[in-house]
CSV table of C-alpha atoms in Angstrom, one decimal:
chain,number,residue,atom,x,y,z
A,259,UNK,CA,-0.5,-24.5,-21.3
A,260,UNK,CA,-2.6,-25.4,-18.3
A,261,UNK,CA,-5.1,-22.8,-17.1
A,262,UNK,CA,-5.8,-21.3,-13.7
A,263,UNK,CA,-8.4,-19.1,-12.1
A,264,UNK,CA,-7.4,-15.4,-12.1
A,265,UNK,CA,-8.7,-11.9,-11.8
A,266,UNK,CA,-7.6,-9.8,-14.7
A,267,UNK,CA,-8.0,-6.6,-16.6
A,268,UNK,CA,-9.6,-7.3,-20.0
A,269,UNK,CA,-10.1,-3.7,-21.0
A,270,UNK,CA,-9.4,-0.2,-19.8
A,271,UNK,CA,-12.0,2.5,-18.8
A,272,UNK,CA,-10.7,5.6,-17.0
A,273,UNK,CA,-14.3,6.6,-16.0
A,274,UNK,CA,-15.8,3.2,-15.1
A,275,UNK,CA,-12.8,1.0,-14.3
A,276,UNK,CA,-14.7,-2.0,-13.1
A,277,UNK,CA,-16.2,-2.7,-16.5
A,278,UNK,CA,-12.8,-4.2,-17.5
A,279,UNK,CA,-12.6,-6.5,-14.5
A,280,UNK,CA,-12.9,-10.3,-15.3
A,281,UNK,CA,-12.8,-13.4,-13.1
A,282,UNK,CA,-11.9,-16.2,-15.5
A,283,UNK,CA,-9.1,-18.4,-16.7
A,284,UNK,CA,-5.6,-17.5,-17.7
A,285,UNK,CA,-2.5,-19.6,-18.5
A,286,UNK,CA,-0.3,-20.6,-15.6
A,287,UNK,CA,2.9,-18.5,-15.5
A,288,UNK,CA,6.2,-19.7,-16.8
A,289,UNK,CA,9.2,-18.9,-14.6
A,290,UNK,CA,12.4,-17.7,-16.4
A,291,UNK,CA,15.8,-18.4,-15.0
A,292,UNK,CA,16.2,-16.9,-11.5
A,293,UNK,CA,12.4,-16.8,-11.0
A,294,UNK,CA,10.0,-19.2,-9.1
A,295,UNK,CA,6.4,-20.1,-9.6
A,296,UNK,CA,4.6,-20.2,-6.2
A,297,UNK,CA,1.1,-21.2,-5.2
A,298,UNK,CA,-0.9,-18.2,-3.8
A,299,UNK,CA,-2.7,-18.7,-0.5
A,300,UNK,CA,-4.1,-15.2,0.0
A,301,UNK,CA,-3.8,-11.8,-1.7
A,302,UNK,CA,-4.9,-8.3,-0.8
A,303,UNK,CA,-6.3,-5.4,-2.8
A,304,UNK,CA,-4.7,-1.9,-3.3
A,305,UNK,CA,-5.8,1.2,-5.1
A,306,UNK,CA,-3.1,0.4,-7.6
A,307,UNK,CA,-5.5,-2.3,-8.9
A,308,UNK,CA,-8.2,0.3,-9.5
A,309,UNK,CA,-5.7,2.6,-11.2
A,310,UNK,CA,-4.6,-0.3,-13.5
A,311,UNK,CA,-8.2,-0.7,-14.6
A,312,UNK,CA,-8.2,3.0,-15.4
A,313,UNK,CA,-5.1,2.5,-17.6
A,314,UNK,CA,-2.5,4.2,-15.3
A,315,UNK,CA,0.7,2.2,-15.7
A,316,UNK,CA,-1.1,-0.5,-17.7
A,317,UNK,CA,-1.5,0.4,-21.4
A,318,UNK,CA,-4.1,-1.5,-23.5
A,319,UNK,CA,-1.3,-3.3,-25.5
A,320,UNK,CA,-0.5,-5.4,-22.3
A,321,UNK,CA,-4.0,-6.7,-21.8
A,322,UNK,CA,-5.3,-9.0,-20.6
A,323,UNK,CA,-3.2,-8.6,-17.4
A,324,UNK,CA,-3.6,-10.4,-14.1
A,325,UNK,CA,-4.0,-7.9,-11.4
A,326,UNK,CA,-2.6,-7.8,-7.8
A,327,UNK,CA,0.6,-6.9,-6.1
A,328,UNK,CA,0.3,-8.6,-2.6
A,329,UNK,CA,0.4,-12.3,-1.8
A,330,UNK,CA,1.3,-14.9,0.7
A,331,UNK,CA,2.3,-18.1,-1.2
A,332,UNK,CA,3.8,-21.5,-0.8
A,333,UNK,CA,7.0,-22.6,-2.5
A,334,UNK,CA,7.2,-26.1,-4.0
A,335,UNK,CA,8.8,-27.4,-0.7
A,336,UNK,CA,5.9,-26.0,1.3
A,337,UNK,CA,7.7,-23.0,2.7
A,338,UNK,CA,5.4,-20.1,3.4
A,339,UNK,CA,6.6,-16.9,1.8
A,340,UNK,CA,5.6,-13.2,1.3
A,341,UNK,CA,5.8,-11.9,-2.2
A,342,UNK,CA,7.7,-8.6,-2.8
A,343,UNK,CA,6.0,-7.0,-5.8
A,344,UNK,CA,8.8,-4.7,-6.9
A,345,UNK,CA,10.6,-6.1,-10.1
A,346,UNK,CA,13.9,-4.4,-11.2
A,347,UNK,CA,13.3,-2.9,-14.6
A,348,UNK,CA,16.0,-0.8,-16.4
A,349,UNK,CA,13.5,0.2,-19.0
A,350,UNK,CA,11.1,1.9,-16.5
A,351,UNK,CA,11.9,5.5,-15.5
A,352,UNK,CA,11.5,4.4,-11.9
A,353,UNK,CA,14.1,1.7,-12.3
A,354,UNK,CA,11.4,-0.9,-11.3
A,355,UNK,CA,7.9,-2.0,-12.2
A,356,UNK,CA,5.3,-3.7,-10.0
A,357,UNK,CA,3.6,-7.0,-10.5
A,358,UNK,CA,0.5,-6.5,-12.7
A,359,UNK,CA,2.2,-3.7,-14.7
A,360,UNK,CA,4.5,-5.7,-17.0
A,361,UNK,CA,4.4,-9.2,-15.3
A,362,UNK,CA,1.2,-11.0,-14.3
A,363,UNK,CA,0.1,-10.2,-10.7
A,364,UNK,CA,-1.0,-12.1,-7.6
A,365,UNK,CA,-4.8,-12.5,-8.1
A,366,UNK,CA,-4.4,-16.0,-9.4
A,367,UNK,CA,-3.7,-19.6,-8.3
A,368,UNK,CA,0.0,-19.2,-9.2
A,369,UNK,CA,2.4,-16.2,-9.6
A,370,UNK,CA,6.0,-16.2,-11.0
A,371,UNK,CA,8.5,-13.8,-9.3
A,372,UNK,CA,12.3,-13.5,-8.9
A,373,UNK,CA,13.4,-15.9,-6.2
A,374,UNK,CA,15.0,-12.9,-4.4
A,375,UNK,CA,11.5,-11.5,-4.0
A,376,UNK,CA,10.3,-14.3,-1.7
A,377,UNK,CA,10.5,-13.4,2.0
A,378,UNK,CA,10.2,-16.3,4.5
A,379,UNK,CA,7.5,-15.7,7.2
A,380,UNK,CA,7.9,-16.4,10.9
A,381,UNK,CA,5.4,-18.9,12.3
A,382,UNK,CA,4.0,-16.2,14.6
A,383,UNK,CA,2.7,-14.1,11.7
A,384,UNK,CA,-0.6,-15.3,10.3
A,385,UNK,CA,-1.2,-15.4,6.6
A,386,UNK,CA,-4.1,-12.9,6.9
A,387,UNK,CA,-1.9,-10.4,8.7
A,388,UNK,CA,1.2,-11.0,6.5
A,389,UNK,CA,-0.7,-10.5,3.2
A,390,UNK,CA,-1.5,-6.9,4.1
A,391,UNK,CA,2.2,-5.9,4.2
A,392,UNK,CA,3.9,-5.9,0.8
A,393,UNK,CA,2.3,-2.7,-0.7
A,394,UNK,CA,0.5,-0.4,1.7
A,395,UNK,CA,2.4,-1.3,4.8
A,396,UNK,CA,5.8,-1.4,3.1
A,397,UNK,CA,5.1,2.0,1.6
A,398,UNK,CA,4.2,3.4,5.1
A,399,UNK,CA,7.3,1.8,6.6
A,400,UNK,CA,9.6,3.3,4.1
A,401,UNK,CA,7.9,6.7,4.4
A,402,UNK,CA,8.4,6.6,8.2
A,403,UNK,CA,11.9,5.2,8.3
A,404,UNK,CA,14.1,5.5,5.3
A,405,UNK,CA,12.5,8.8,4.0
A,406,UNK,CA,11.1,10.3,7.2
A,407,UNK,CA,13.9,9.4,9.5
A,408,UNK,CA,11.4,8.9,12.3
A,409,UNK,CA,14.1,7.7,14.6
A,410,UNK,CA,15.3,11.3,14.8
A,411,UNK,CA,11.9,12.7,15.8
A,412,UNK,CA,9.1,12.2,18.3
A,413,UNK,CA,5.9,13.2,16.5
A,414,UNK,CA,4.1,12.3,13.3
A,415,UNK,CA,1.1,13.6,11.4
A,416,UNK,CA,-0.8,11.2,9.1
A,417,UNK,CA,-3.2,12.9,6.7
A,418,UNK,CA,-6.3,11.0,5.6
A,419,UNK,CA,-6.3,8.2,8.1
A,420,UNK,CA,-8.5,5.3,7.0
A,421,UNK,CA,-6.7,4.5,3.8
A,422,UNK,CA,-4.4,1.5,3.6
A,423,UNK,CA,-1.1,3.4,3.7
A,424,UNK,CA,-2.3,6.0,6.2
A,425,UNK,CA,-3.7,3.5,8.6
A,426,UNK,CA,-0.5,1.4,8.5
A,427,UNK,CA,1.5,4.6,9.2
A,428,UNK,CA,-0.5,5.3,12.3
A,429,UNK,CA,-0.1,1.7,13.7
A,430,UNK,CA,3.6,1.6,12.8
A,431,UNK,CA,4.5,5.0,14.3
A,432,UNK,CA,2.6,4.2,17.5
A,433,UNK,CA,4.5,0.8,17.7
A,434,UNK,CA,7.7,2.8,17.4
A,435,UNK,CA,6.8,4.9,20.4
A,436,UNK,CA,6.0,8.1,18.6
A,437,UNK,CA,3.3,10.7,19.3
A,438,UNK,CA,0.8,10.3,16.4
A,439,UNK,CA,-1.8,12.7,15.1
A,440,UNK,CA,-4.2,11.8,12.3
A,441,UNK,CA,-6.8,13.6,10.2
A,442,UNK,CA,-10.0,12.3,8.6
A,443,UNK,CA,-13.2,13.9,7.3
A,444,UNK,CA,-15.2,11.0,8.6
A,445,UNK,CA,-16.1,11.1,12.3
A,446,UNK,CA,-16.4,7.3,12.5
A,447,UNK,CA,-12.9,6.9,11.0
A,448,UNK,CA,-11.5,9.5,13.5
A,449,UNK,CA,-13.0,7.5,16.3
A,450,UNK,CA,-11.5,4.2,15.0
A,451,UNK,CA,-8.1,5.7,14.4
A,452,UNK,CA,-7.9,6.9,18.0
A,453,UNK,CA,-8.3,3.3,19.0
A,454,UNK,CA,-5.1,2.5,17.0
A,455,UNK,CA,-3.0,5.0,19.1
A,456,UNK,CA,-3.5,8.3,17.4
A,457,UNK,CA,-5.0,11.6,18.4
A,458,UNK,CA,-7.5,12.3,15.7
A,459,UNK,CA,-8.5,15.7,14.2
A,460,UNK,CA,-10.7,17.1,11.4
A,461,UNK,CA,-8.7,18.1,8.3
A,462,UNK,CA,-7.1,21.5,8.7
A,463,UNK,CA,-7.4,21.5,12.5
A,464,UNK,CA,-4.6,23.0,14.7
A,465,UNK,CA,-2.4,20.4,16.3
A,466,UNK,CA,-1.0,20.6,19.9
A,467,UNK,CA,2.5,20.8,18.4
A,468,UNK,CA,4.4,21.0,15.1
A,469,UNK,CA,5.5,17.5,14.0
A,470,UNK,CA,8.8,16.1,12.8
A,471,UNK,CA,7.3,13.9,10.0
A,472,UNK,CA,4.2,14.3,7.9
A,473,UNK,CA,2.8,11.3,6.0
A,474,UNK,CA,1.0,12.7,3.0
A,475,UNK,CA,-1.2,10.5,0.7
A,476,UNK,CA,-4.1,12.9,0.2
A,477,UNK,CA,-2.4,15.7,-1.8
A,478,UNK,CA,-4.1,18.9,-2.9
A,479,UNK,CA,-6.7,19.0,-0.1
A,480,UNK,CA,-4.3,18.7,2.8
A,481,UNK,CA,-0.9,19.8,1.6
A,482,UNK,CA,-1.1,23.4,2.9
A,483,UNK,CA,-2.1,22.0,6.3
A,484,UNK,CA,0.9,19.6,6.1
A,485,UNK,CA,3.3,22.5,5.6
A,486,UNK,CA,1.7,24.5,8.5
A,487,UNK,CA,2.0,21.6,10.9
A,488,UNK,CA,5.7,20.9,10.1
A,489,UNK,CA,8.3,21.7,12.7
A,490,UNK,CA,11.6,23.3,11.6
A,491,UNK,CA,13.6,20.8,9.6
A,492,UNK,CA,10.6,18.4,9.3
A,493,UNK,CA,10.2,15.9,6.5
A,494,UNK,CA,7.0,15.8,4.5
A,495,UNK,CA,6.9,12.4,2.8
A,496,UNK,CA,4.5,12.1,-0.2
A,497,UNK,CA,3.3,8.8,-1.7
A,498,UNK,CA,0.0,9.7,-3.2
A,499,UNK,CA,-2.5,12.4,-4.1
A,500,UNK,CA,-6.0,10.9,-3.8
A,501,UNK,CA,-7.7,14.4,-3.6
A,502,UNK,CA,-5.7,15.8,-6.5
A,503,UNK,CA,-2.2,15.6,-7.9
A,504,UNK,CA,-1.5,19.3,-8.1
A,505,UNK,CA,-0.8,21.1,-4.8
A,506,UNK,CA,0.1,24.7,-4.1
A,507,UNK,CA,3.3,25.1,-2.0
A,508,UNK,CA,4.1,28.3,-0.1
A,509,UNK,CA,7.8,28.4,-0.8
A,510,UNK,CA,8.8,30.8,2.0
A,511,UNK,CA,7.4,28.3,4.5
A,512,UNK,CA,9.6,25.6,2.9
A,513,UNK,CA,12.9,27.5,3.0
A,514,UNK,CA,12.4,29.5,6.2
A,515,UNK,CA,11.4,26.4,8.1
A,516,UNK,CA,14.0,24.3,6.2
A,517,UNK,CA,11.5,21.7,5.3
A,518,UNK,CA,12.2,18.6,3.2
A,519,UNK,CA,9.5,17.4,0.8
A,520,UNK,CA,10.3,13.8,-0.2
A,521,UNK,CA,8.7,11.4,-2.6
A,522,UNK,CA,8.4,7.8,-1.7
A,523,UNK,CA,7.1,4.7,-3.6
A,524,UNK,CA,6.9,1.1,-2.3
A,525,UNK,CA,10.2,-0.2,-0.7
A,526,UNK,CA,13.0,-2.6,-1.1
A,527,UNK,CA,13.0,-6.3,-0.2
A,528,UNK,CA,15.3,-5.6,2.7
A,529,UNK,CA,12.8,-3.0,4.0
A,530,UNK,CA,10.1,-5.6,3.7
A,531,UNK,CA,12.1,-8.1,5.7
A,532,UNK,CA,12.6,-5.4,8.4
A,533,UNK,CA,8.9,-4.7,8.4
A,534,UNK,CA,8.0,-8.4,8.8
A,535,UNK,CA,10.5,-8.5,11.8
A,536,UNK,CA,9.0,-5.4,13.4
A,537,UNK,CA,5.4,-6.6,13.0
A,538,UNK,CA,6.3,-10.0,14.4
A,539,UNK,CA,8.4,-8.8,17.3
A,540,UNK,CA,6.0,-5.9,18.4
A,541,UNK,CA,2.9,-8.2,17.9
A,542,UNK,CA,1.5,-5.5,15.6
A,543,UNK,CA,-1.9,-6.4,14.1
A,544,UNK,CA,-2.7,-4.9,10.7
A,545,UNK,CA,-6.3,-3.7,10.3
A,546,UNK,CA,-8.4,-6.0,8.0
A,547,UNK,CA,-11.6,-4.5,6.8
A,548,UNK,CA,-13.0,-7.7,5.2
A,549,UNK,CA,-11.9,-11.1,3.9
A,550,UNK,CA,-13.5,-12.3,0.6
A,551,UNK,CA,-13.5,-15.7,-1.1
A,552,UNK,CA,-11.7,-15.6,-4.4
A,553,UNK,CA,-14.9,-16.1,-6.2
A,554,UNK,CA,-16.2,-12.8,-4.7
A,555,UNK,CA,-13.3,-10.7,-6.1
A,556,UNK,CA,-15.7,-8.4,-7.9
A,557,UNK,CA,-17.5,-7.5,-4.7
A,558,UNK,CA,-14.1,-6.8,-3.1
A,559,UNK,CA,-13.2,-4.4,-6.0
A,560,UNK,CA,-16.6,-2.7,-5.7
A,561,UNK,CA,-16.0,-2.1,-2.0
A,562,UNK,CA,-12.5,-0.7,-2.6
A,563,UNK,CA,-13.8,1.5,-5.4
A,564,UNK,CA,-16.6,2.9,-3.2
A,565,UNK,CA,-14.1,4.3,-0.7
A,566,UNK,CA,-16.0,2.8,2.2
A,567,UNK,CA,-13.0,0.9,3.5
A,568,UNK,CA,-11.0,1.0,6.8
A,569,UNK,CA,-8.0,-1.2,6.5
A,570,UNK,CA,-7.2,-3.9,4.0
A,571,UNK,CA,-9.4,-6.1,1.8
A,572,UNK,CA,-8.2,-9.7,1.4
A,573,UNK,CA,-8.9,-12.5,-1.0
A,574,UNK,CA,-8.7,-16.1,0.2
A,575,UNK,CA,-7.5,-18.3,-2.6
């Protein structure tokens, strides 16, 4: 089988994940019936890639595994497409798996995906903007719309602004005409998030109002604050727990305020199409922290692992 350049996990280390990261050669993917192999133009990093190197969702018996969920690619006929990373999987408790968990991911010259997972891109949306969308932005979009029912409310709190999902949620909620509040421990990030349309606060600060939707990706450190900031009937939508996965919940606050605590993970291909349309029509510009050449993938991973990131990290293939 012909080989191709790829970034892959060679080994698992929960404490020092980057030790298992390799930039080398892997076989080109073979597309089964109903799938297509497309040539990757650009990809973007997510914390999912670091968790994979820690062994979360990627056991050692599936190694080596090409990493990456997000990509803009070209079909054989030259059509530019966005790759949707969610693969239907009846054997997974979630009902799906993501590229790089059971099937090789997007950090390679080529990736094979179901044809239904390829979303055509409008000419007005650049490759560098589009490649940020399939994981972090899609997660934020689903949290706000399908789960958070933001159309029914006027105000949003985004905890931990600066991370990929949180930053996307701020930009999208502002584009939808909502009042947006955001928290961050970092004063520089608070200043930058204000430039994206949010009123920024330190974690735990009192807000000017109770909000209709809370976007929660931080977890243990902010969850009590999320509950306190929720208006009656509000939706607290959770897609991560970067500060700790176990949070205390004051139950009387939940039932007396009739709050809904909702889990959310990724999104459907139809939601991705709706997100692409919104970004194109509203001329929304995703925040890109830095663009790396493919050969500098390790440096991109090191930056993501450091936490010193505001927006998305992109690889040019």
